[in-house]
PDB file of C-alpha atoms in Angstrom:
ATOM      1  CA  MET A 774      22.530  38.165  37.283  1.00 45.00           C
ATOM      2  CA  ALA A 775      24.271  40.354  34.719  1.00 56.00           C
ATOM      3  CA  THR A 776      22.670  40.717  31.305  1.00 65.00           C
ATOM      4  CA  PRO A 777      24.748  39.812  28.211  1.00 65.00           C
ATOM      5  CA  ALA A 778      25.185  43.522  27.418  1.00 60.00           C
ATOM      6  CA  LEU A 779      26.326  44.337  30.966  1.00 61.00           C
ATOM      7  CA  HIS A 780      28.720  41.396  30.983  1.00 58.00           C
ATOM      8  CA  ALA A 781      30.090  42.558  27.633  1.00 60.00           C
ATOM      9  CA  SER A 782      30.552  46.048  29.089  1.00 63.00           C
ATOM     10  CA  TYR A 783      32.750  44.608  31.850  1.00 54.00           C
ATOM     11  CA  ILE A 784      34.814  42.776  29.253  1.00 61.00           C
ATOM     12  CA  LEU A 785      35.026  45.958  27.139  1.00 61.00           C
ATOM     13  CA  PHE A 786      36.514  47.851  30.084  1.00 60.00           C
ATOM     14  CA  ASP A 787      39.058  45.082  30.630  1.00 57.00           C
ATOM     15  CA  ALA A 788      39.904  44.827  26.924  1.00 58.00           C
ATOM     16  CA  ALA A 789      40.322  48.587  26.544  1.00 61.00           C
ATOM     17  CA  SER A 790      42.653  48.626  29.551  1.00 60.00           C
ATOM     18  CA  SER A 791      44.653  45.776  28.032  1.00 60.00           C
ATOM     19  CA  VAL A 792      44.970  47.368  24.586  1.00 61.00           C
ATOM     20  CA  LEU A 793      45.369  51.038  25.499  1.00 59.00           C
ATOM     21  CA  LEU A 794      47.184  50.801  28.841  1.00 54.00           C
ATOM     22  CA  HIS A 795      48.980  47.473  28.299  1.00 57.00           C
ATOM     23  CA  LEU A 796      47.524  46.009  31.478  1.00 55.00           C
ATOM     24  CA  SER A 797      47.222  42.246  31.873  1.00 60.00           C
ATOM     25  CA  THR A 798      43.823  40.614  31.333  1.00 59.00           C
ATOM     26  CA  PRO A 799      42.368  37.446  32.875  1.00 57.00           C
ATOM     27  CA  TYR A 800      40.417  36.647  29.711  1.00 54.00           C
ATOM     28  CA  PRO A 801      41.797  34.293  27.044  1.00 57.00           C
ATOM     29  CA  PRO A 802      42.448  35.698  23.530  1.00 56.00           C
ATOM     30  CA  GLY A 803      39.307  36.106  21.462  1.00 64.00           C
ATOM     31  CA  THR A 804      36.942  36.461  24.415  1.00 65.00           C
ATOM     32  CA  PHE A 805      36.246  40.149  23.825  1.00 67.00           C
ATOM     33  CA  ALA A 806      35.415  39.807  20.129  1.00 69.00           C
ATOM     34  CA  LYS A 807      32.742  37.223  20.899  1.00 72.00           C
ATOM     35  CA  HIS A 808      30.805  39.675  23.083  1.00 72.00           C
ATOM     36  CA  VAL A 809      31.006  42.857  20.985  1.00 77.00           C
ATOM     37  CA  ALA A 810      27.711  42.219  19.176  1.00 77.00           C
ATOM     38  CA  THR A 811      25.753  42.322  22.461  1.00 78.00           C
ATOM     39  CA  LEU A 812      26.788  45.916  23.241  1.00 81.00           C
ATOM     40  CA  PRO A 813      24.589  48.919  22.391  1.00 85.00           C
ATOM     41  CA  GLU A 814      25.797  50.663  19.235  1.00 89.00           C
ATOM     42  CA  GLY A 815      27.771  53.488  20.866  1.00 87.00           C
ATOM     43  CA  LEU A 816      29.776  51.119  23.036  1.00 86.00           C
ATOM     44  CA  ARG A 817      30.045  48.657  20.167  1.00 88.00           C
ATOM     45  CA  LEU A 818      31.749  51.283  18.018  1.00 91.00           C
ATOM     46  CA  PHE A 819      34.273  51.998  20.775  1.00 88.00           C
ATOM     47  CA  ALA A 820      34.775  48.246  21.185  1.00 87.00           C
ATOM     48  CA  ILE A 821      35.607  47.982  17.487  1.00 89.00           C
ATOM     49  CA  TYR A 822      38.089  50.818  17.954  1.00 91.00           C
ATOM     50  CA  ALA A 823      39.766  48.760  20.691  1.00 88.00           C
ATOM     51  CA  LEU A 824      39.870  45.696  18.428  1.00 87.00           C
ATOM     52  CA  ALA A 825      41.257  47.761  15.536  1.00 92.00           C
ATOM     53  CA  HIS A 826      43.874  49.268  17.849  1.00 91.00           C
ATOM     54  CA  HIS A 827      44.823  45.762  18.965  1.00 87.00           C
ATOM     55  CA  ALA A 828      45.294  44.749  15.318  1.00 90.00           C
ATOM     56  CA  TYR A 829      47.429  47.861  14.791  1.00 91.00           C
ATOM     57  CA  LEU A 830      49.706  46.969  17.712  1.00 86.00           C
ATOM     58  CA  PHE A 831      50.330  43.565  16.145  1.00 86.00           C
ATOM     59  CA  GLY A 832      51.135  45.029  12.722  1.00 89.00           C
ATOM     60  CA  GLU A 833      47.838  43.982  11.113  1.00 93.00           C
ATOM     61  CA  TYR A 834      47.318  47.352   9.492  1.00 95.00           C
ATOM     62  CA  GLY A 835      44.926  46.274   6.740  1.00 96.00           C
ATOM     63  CA  ARG A 836      42.713  44.550   9.304  1.00 94.00           C
ATOM     64  CA  CYS A 837      42.888  47.614  11.537  1.00 95.00           C
ATOM     65  CA  VAL A 838      41.697  49.906   8.745  1.00 97.00           C
ATOM     66  CA  GLY A 839      39.069  47.450   7.562  1.00 97.00           C
ATOM     67  CA  MET A 840      37.418  47.158  10.965  1.00 94.00           C
ATOM     68  CA  ALA A 841      37.394  50.911  11.534  1.00 96.00           C
ATOM     69  CA  GLU A 842      36.068  51.799   8.102  1.00 97.00           C
ATOM     70  CA  THR A 843      33.377  49.111   8.181  1.00 97.00           C
ATOM     71  CA  ALA A 844      32.182  50.355  11.568  1.00 95.00           C
ATOM     72  CA  LEU A 845      32.025  53.944  10.309  1.00 97.00           C
ATOM     73  CA  MET A 846      30.143  52.950   7.152  1.00 96.00           C
ATOM     74  CA  THR A 847      27.549  50.749   8.876  1.00 95.00           C
ATOM     75  CA  LYS A 848      26.761  52.735  12.025  1.00 94.00           C
ATOM     76  CA  GLN A 849      23.177  53.902  12.463  1.00 94.00           C
ATOM     77  CA  GLY A 850      23.382  56.692  15.035  1.00 93.00           C
ATOM     78  CA  ARG A 851      25.792  59.534  15.782  1.00 94.00           C
ATOM     79  CA  TYR A 852      28.446  58.872  18.429  1.00 93.00           C
ATOM     80  CA  PRO A 853      31.110  61.607  18.205  1.00 94.00           C
ATOM     81  CA  ILE A 854      33.702  60.145  20.578  1.00 92.00           C
ATOM     82  CA  ALA A 855      33.570  56.628  19.151  1.00 92.00           C
ATOM     83  CA  GLU A 856      33.524  57.958  15.586  1.00 96.00           C
ATOM     84  CA  GLN A 857      36.518  60.189  16.298  1.00 95.00           C
ATOM     85  CA  PHE A 858      38.475  57.269  17.731  1.00 94.00           C
ATOM     86  CA  LEU A 859      37.608  55.098  14.724  1.00 96.00           C
ATOM     87  CA  HIS A 860      38.828  57.789  12.317  1.00 97.00           C
ATOM     88  CA  LEU A 861      42.049  58.133  14.322  1.00 96.00           C
ATOM     89  CA  VAL A 862      42.810  54.415  14.379  1.00 96.00           C
ATOM     90  CA  ALA A 863      42.054  54.201  10.658  1.00 97.00           C
ATOM     91  CA  ALA A 864      44.520  57.056  10.078  1.00 97.00           C
ATOM     92  CA  MET A 865      47.117  55.199  12.165  1.00 94.00           C
ATOM     93  CA  GLY A 866      46.680  52.091  10.040  1.00 96.00           C
ATOM     94  CA  GLN A 867      46.760  53.977   6.756  1.00 95.00           C
ATOM     95  CA  VAL A 868      50.031  55.694   7.665  1.00 93.00           C
ATOM     96  CA  ASN A 869      51.644  52.310   8.137  1.00 91.00           C
ATOM     97  CA  LEU A 870      50.180  51.142   4.836  1.00 93.00           C
ATOM     98  CA  LYS A 871      51.881  54.241   3.391  1.00 91.00           C
ATOM     99  CA  ASP A 872      48.616  55.669   2.082  1.00 92.00           C
ATOM    100  CA  ALA A 873      49.155  59.233   3.240  1.00 89.00           C
ATOM    101  CA  GLU A 874      46.091  60.627   1.457  1.00 92.00           C
ATOM    102  CA  ALA A 875      43.741  58.139   3.158  1.00 95.00           C
ATOM    103  CA  ALA A 876      45.444  58.782   6.500  1.00 95.00           C
ATOM    104  CA  ARG A 877      44.902  62.524   6.147  1.00 95.00           C
ATOM    105  CA  ARG A 878      41.283  62.010   5.099  1.00 96.00           C
ATOM    106  CA  HIS A 879      40.547  59.968   8.211  1.00 97.00           C
ATOM    107  CA  PHE A 880      42.428  62.399  10.412  1.00 97.00           C
ATOM    108  CA  MET A 881      40.371  65.291   9.098  1.00 96.00           C
ATOM    109  CA  GLY A 882      37.235  63.259   9.821  1.00 96.00           C
ATOM    110  CA  ALA A 883      38.408  63.048  13.428  1.00 96.00           C
ATOM    111  CA  TRP A 884      39.438  66.712  13.434  1.00 96.00           C
ATOM    112  CA  ASN A 885      36.068  67.936  12.190  1.00 95.00           C
ATOM    113  CA  ILE A 886      34.406  66.037  15.039  1.00 95.00           C
ATOM    114  CA  ALA A 887      36.917  67.523  17.478  1.00 92.00           C
ATOM    115  CA  LEU A 888      36.115  71.075  16.397  1.00 90.00           C
ATOM    116  CA  ALA A 889      32.366  70.560  16.420  1.00 89.00           C
ATOM    117  CA  ASP A 890      32.152  68.754  19.751  1.00 81.00           C
ATOM    118  CA  GLY A 891      35.105  70.120  21.726  1.00 83.00           C
ATOM    119  CA  LEU A 892      37.077  66.886  21.622  1.00 84.00           C
ATOM    120  CA  ILE A 893      40.572  68.266  21.052  1.00 88.00           C
ATOM    121  CA  GLU A 894      42.135  66.278  23.905  1.00 84.00           C
ATOM    122  CA  GLU A 895      41.731  62.970  22.103  1.00 83.00           C
ATOM    123  CA  ILE A 896      43.698  64.265  19.109  1.00 89.00           C
ATOM    124  CA  GLY A 897      46.748  65.070  21.241  1.00 84.00           C
ATOM    125  CA  GLU A 898      46.615  61.666  22.900  1.00 81.00           C
ATOM    126  CA  HIS A 899      47.067  59.986  19.500  1.00 86.00           C
ATOM    127  CA  HIS A 900      49.904  62.217  18.273  1.00 82.00           C
ATOM    128  CA  GLY A 901      52.712  59.660  18.490  1.00 78.00           C
ATOM    129  CA  LEU A 902      50.657  56.992  16.732  1.00 83.00           C
ATOM    130  CA  LEU A 903      49.674  59.329  13.896  1.00 88.00           C
ATOM    131  CA  GLN A 904      53.331  59.693  12.876  1.00 85.00           C
ATOM    132  CA  GLY A 905      53.297  63.124  11.290  1.00 88.00           C
ATOM    133  CA  VAL A 906      49.726  63.210   9.980  1.00 90.00           C
ATOM    134  CA  LEU A 907      48.765  65.758  12.611  1.00 89.00           C
ATOM    135  CA  GLU A 908      51.542  68.112  11.510  1.00 87.00           C
ATOM    136  CA  THR A 909      50.692  67.886   7.813  1.00 89.00           C
ATOM    137  CA  CYS A 910      46.997  68.548   8.444  1.00 91.00           C
ATOM    138  CA  LEU A 911      47.085  71.210  11.156  1.00 91.00           C
ATOM    139  CA  LYS A 912      50.386  73.085  11.326  1.00 86.00           C
ATOM    140  CA  GLU A 913      49.694  75.540   8.497  1.00 87.00           C
ATOM    141  CA  ASP A 914      45.890  75.646   8.355  1.00 89.00           C
ATOM    142  CA  TYR A 915      45.150  75.597  12.104  1.00 91.00           C
ATOM    143  CA  PRO A 916      48.265  77.065  13.784  1.00 90.00           C
ATOM    144  CA  GLU A 917      46.578  78.066  17.050  1.00 91.00           C
ATOM    145  CA  HIS A 918      44.801  74.739  17.385  1.00 90.00           C
ATOM    146  CA  TYR A 919      48.022  72.961  16.459  1.00 89.00           C
ATOM    147  CA  ALA A 920      49.868  74.684  19.306  1.00 89.00           C
ATOM    148  CA  ARG A 921      47.119  73.636  21.716  1.00 89.00           C
ATOM    149  CA  VAL A 922      47.241  70.025  20.518  1.00 87.00           C
ATOM    150  CA  ILE A 923      51.021  69.907  20.927  1.00 85.00           C
ATOM    151  CA  ASN A 924      50.684  71.173  24.498  1.00 83.00           C
ATOM    152  CA  ILE A 925      48.219  68.363  25.144  1.00 82.00           C
ATOM    153  CA  THR A 926      50.618  65.934  23.516  1.00 79.00           C
ATOM    154  CA  TYR A 927      53.504  66.903  25.771  1.00 76.00           C
ATOM    155  CA  ARG A 928      51.347  66.431  28.857  1.00 71.00           C
ATOM    156  CA  PHE A 929      50.126  63.060  27.673  1.00 68.00           C
ATOM    157  CA  SER A 930      53.255  61.703  25.996  1.00 65.00           C
ATOM    158  CA  GLU A 931      55.322  60.955  29.072  1.00 62.00           C
ATOM    159  CA  GLY A 932      52.862  58.407  30.375  1.00 58.00           C
ATOM    160  CA  TRP A 933      52.136  57.001  26.911  1.00 54.00           C
ATOM    161  CA  ARG A 934      55.780  56.505  25.974  1.00 54.00           C
ATOM    162  CA  ARG A 935      56.655  55.021  29.354  1.00 56.00           C
ATOM    163  CA  LEU A 936      53.908  52.453  28.865  1.00 53.00           C
ATOM    164  CA  HIS A 937      55.101  51.567  25.380  1.00 51.00           C
ATOM    165  CA  ASN A 938      58.761  51.327  26.338  1.00 51.00           C
ATOM    166  CA  PRO A 939      59.363  51.648  30.093  1.00 51.00           C
ATOM    167  CA  GLU A 940      63.126  51.126  29.824  1.00 50.00           C
ATOM    168  CA  ALA A 941      63.788  53.864  27.278  1.00 48.00           C
ATOM    169  CA  GLY A 942      60.667  55.989  27.715  1.00 47.00           C
ATOM    170  CA  ALA A 943      62.271  58.541  29.981  1.00 48.00           C
ATOM    171  CA  HIS A 944      64.888  59.415  27.354  1.00 50.00           C
ATOM    172  CA  VAL A 945      62.346  59.617  24.536  1.00 51.00           C
ATOM    173  CA  THR A 946      59.934  61.707  26.567  1.00 48.00           C
ATOM    174  CA  SER A 947      62.480  64.159  27.917  1.00 55.00           C
ATOM    175  CA  ASP A 948      64.598  64.731  24.850  1.00 71.00           C
ATOM    176  CA  LEU A 949      62.733  64.372  21.545  1.00 77.00           C
ATOM    177  CA  THR A 950      60.468  67.081  20.196  1.00 80.00           C
ATOM    178  CA  THR A 951      57.143  65.980  18.741  1.00 79.00           C
ATOM    179  CA  THR A 952      58.482  66.431  15.199  1.00 83.00           C
ATOM    180  CA  GLU A 953      61.630  64.434  15.968  1.00 85.00           C
ATOM    181  CA  PHE A 954      59.490  61.738  17.509  1.00 83.00           C
ATOM    182  CA  SER A 955      57.243  61.530  14.424  1.00 84.00           C
ATOM    183  CA  ILE A 956      60.242  61.299  12.105  1.00 88.00           C
ATOM    184  CA  ALA A 957      61.899  58.744  14.363  1.00 86.00           C
ATOM    185  CA  MET A 958      58.757  56.601  14.429  1.00 85.00           C
ATOM    186  CA  LEU A 959      58.511  56.591  10.641  1.00 87.00           C
ATOM    187  CA  ALA A 960      62.214  55.793  10.275  1.00 87.00           C
ATOM    188  CA  SER A 961      61.964  52.950  12.769  1.00 84.00           C
ATOM    189  CA  ARG A 962      59.137  51.458  10.681  1.00 83.00           C
ATOM    190  CA  GLY A 963      61.282  51.320   7.561  1.00 85.00           C
ATOM    191  CA  TRP A 964      60.394  54.572   5.812  1.00 88.00           C
ATOM    192  CA  SER A 965      63.166  56.097   3.715  1.00 90.00           C
ATOM    193  CA  ASN A 966      64.209  59.717   4.206  1.00 90.00           C
ATOM    194  CA  THR A 967      62.527  60.587   0.913  1.00 93.00           C
ATOM    195  CA  GLU A 968      59.263  58.927   1.934  1.00 90.00           C
ATOM    196  CA  ILE A 969      59.304  60.720   5.277  1.00 89.00           C
ATOM    197  CA  ALA A 970      60.036  64.055   3.599  1.00 89.00           C
ATOM    198  CA  ASN A 971      57.187  63.624   1.116  1.00 88.00           C
ATOM    199  CA  HIS A 972      54.797  62.589   3.880  1.00 87.00           C
ATOM    200  CA  LEU A 973      55.642  65.544   6.131  1.00 85.00           C
ATOM    201  CA  GLY A 974      56.138  68.118   3.376  1.00 85.00           C
ATOM    202  CA  ILE A 975      59.735  68.893   4.340  1.00 88.00           C
ATOM    203  CA  SER A 976      63.107  68.423   2.664  1.00 91.00           C
ATOM    204  CA  THR A 977      65.144  65.232   2.873  1.00 92.00           C
ATOM    205  CA  GLY A 978      67.912  67.331   4.406  1.00 93.00           C
ATOM    206  CA  THR A 979      65.585  68.333   7.235  1.00 92.00           C
ATOM    207  CA  VAL A 980      64.674  64.692   7.810  1.00 90.00           C
ATOM    208  CA  LYS A 981      68.333  63.723   7.920  1.00 92.00           C
ATOM    209  CA  ASN A 982      69.181  66.528  10.346  1.00 92.00           C
ATOM    210  CA  ARG A 983      66.244  65.731  12.639  1.00 90.00           C
ATOM    211  CA  LEU A 984      67.177  62.051  12.685  1.00 89.00           C
ATOM    212  CA  SER A 985      70.769  62.912  13.520  1.00 90.00           C
ATOM    213  CA  MET A 986      69.541  65.072  16.397  1.00 89.00           C
ATOM    214  CA  ALA A 987      67.319  62.243  17.623  1.00 86.00           C
ATOM    215  CA  TYR A 988      70.197  59.763  17.462  1.00 87.00           C
ATOM    216  CA  ALA A 989      72.431  62.127  19.420  1.00 87.00           C
ATOM    217  CA  LYS A 990      69.804  62.727  22.096  1.00 84.00           C
ATOM    218  CA  LEU A 991      69.144  59.011  22.494  1.00 82.00           C
ATOM    219  CA  GLY A 992      72.811  58.021  22.343  1.00 83.00           C
ATOM    220  CA  ILE A 993      72.374  55.712  19.347  1.00 85.00           C
ATOM    221  CA  ALA A 994      73.826  55.515  15.861  1.00 85.00           C
ATOM    222  CA  SER A 995      71.463  53.516  13.626  1.00 83.00           C
ATOM    223  CA  ARG A 996      67.857  52.818  12.682  1.00 83.00           C
ATOM    224  CA  ALA A 997      68.171  49.346  14.174  1.00 82.00           C
ATOM    225  CA  GLU A 998      68.905  50.909  17.537  1.00 83.00           C
ATOM    226  CA  LEU A 999      66.102  53.383  17.008  1.00 83.00           C
ATOM    227  CA  THR A1000      63.672  50.505  16.546  1.00 80.00           C
ATOM    228  CA  LYS A1001      64.791  49.134  19.904  1.00 75.00           C
ATOM    229  CA  TYR A1002      63.766  52.371  21.600  1.00 73.00           C
ATOM    230  CA  LEU A1003      60.460  52.910  19.837  1.00 71.00           C
ATOM    231  CA  LEU A1004      58.968  49.591  18.759  1.00 60.00           C
ATOM    232  CA  GLN A1005      60.240  46.819  20.988  1.00 55.00           C
TER     233      GLN A1005
END
């Protein structure tokens, strides 16, 4: 007979697949959260990342950040992978709360772990969800690492974007650069050109030109249509 912790581990695997890969789950909503406390701390931290990511996907950005930050503040041991993922999901939530400074702080927490423990791959896998934070933190100060992360991003992005929007994913994956994708994501979430420019450290003219290029590549003409490609 499976122990509570082992049973929770099975549910964690299923929940992570559901949240991160968008696979269907046989468990009713709320089942996973009830079993998190029975996991050992390292797995529990990753479980909280999955729950925070789930909140993020449903637009509950404050809840997403709250779960991640509470887990990071209350952990007892050191678990680099789980901690890195928690910093990344907190950064994702903070971007959508339009707190760029907090987003960058959490990203750098993840980045410092990546450098110390050789966990660069995970950074690239979160590029699209970080919506420009990666560029603002790495492009000038870590140019060689930035180039490596972008290469990882391109390898990973096709599968990620197809999962998030199978109908339009091929166009987004094939045509948009990583910078265009970041700008497009921010625009589709209601950011003004000025807000995007301030966040990325570029001019509003550059934002406008990049958006126009994205529209042309995708065959659309408005932010409403852009939202259809990226968020629906």
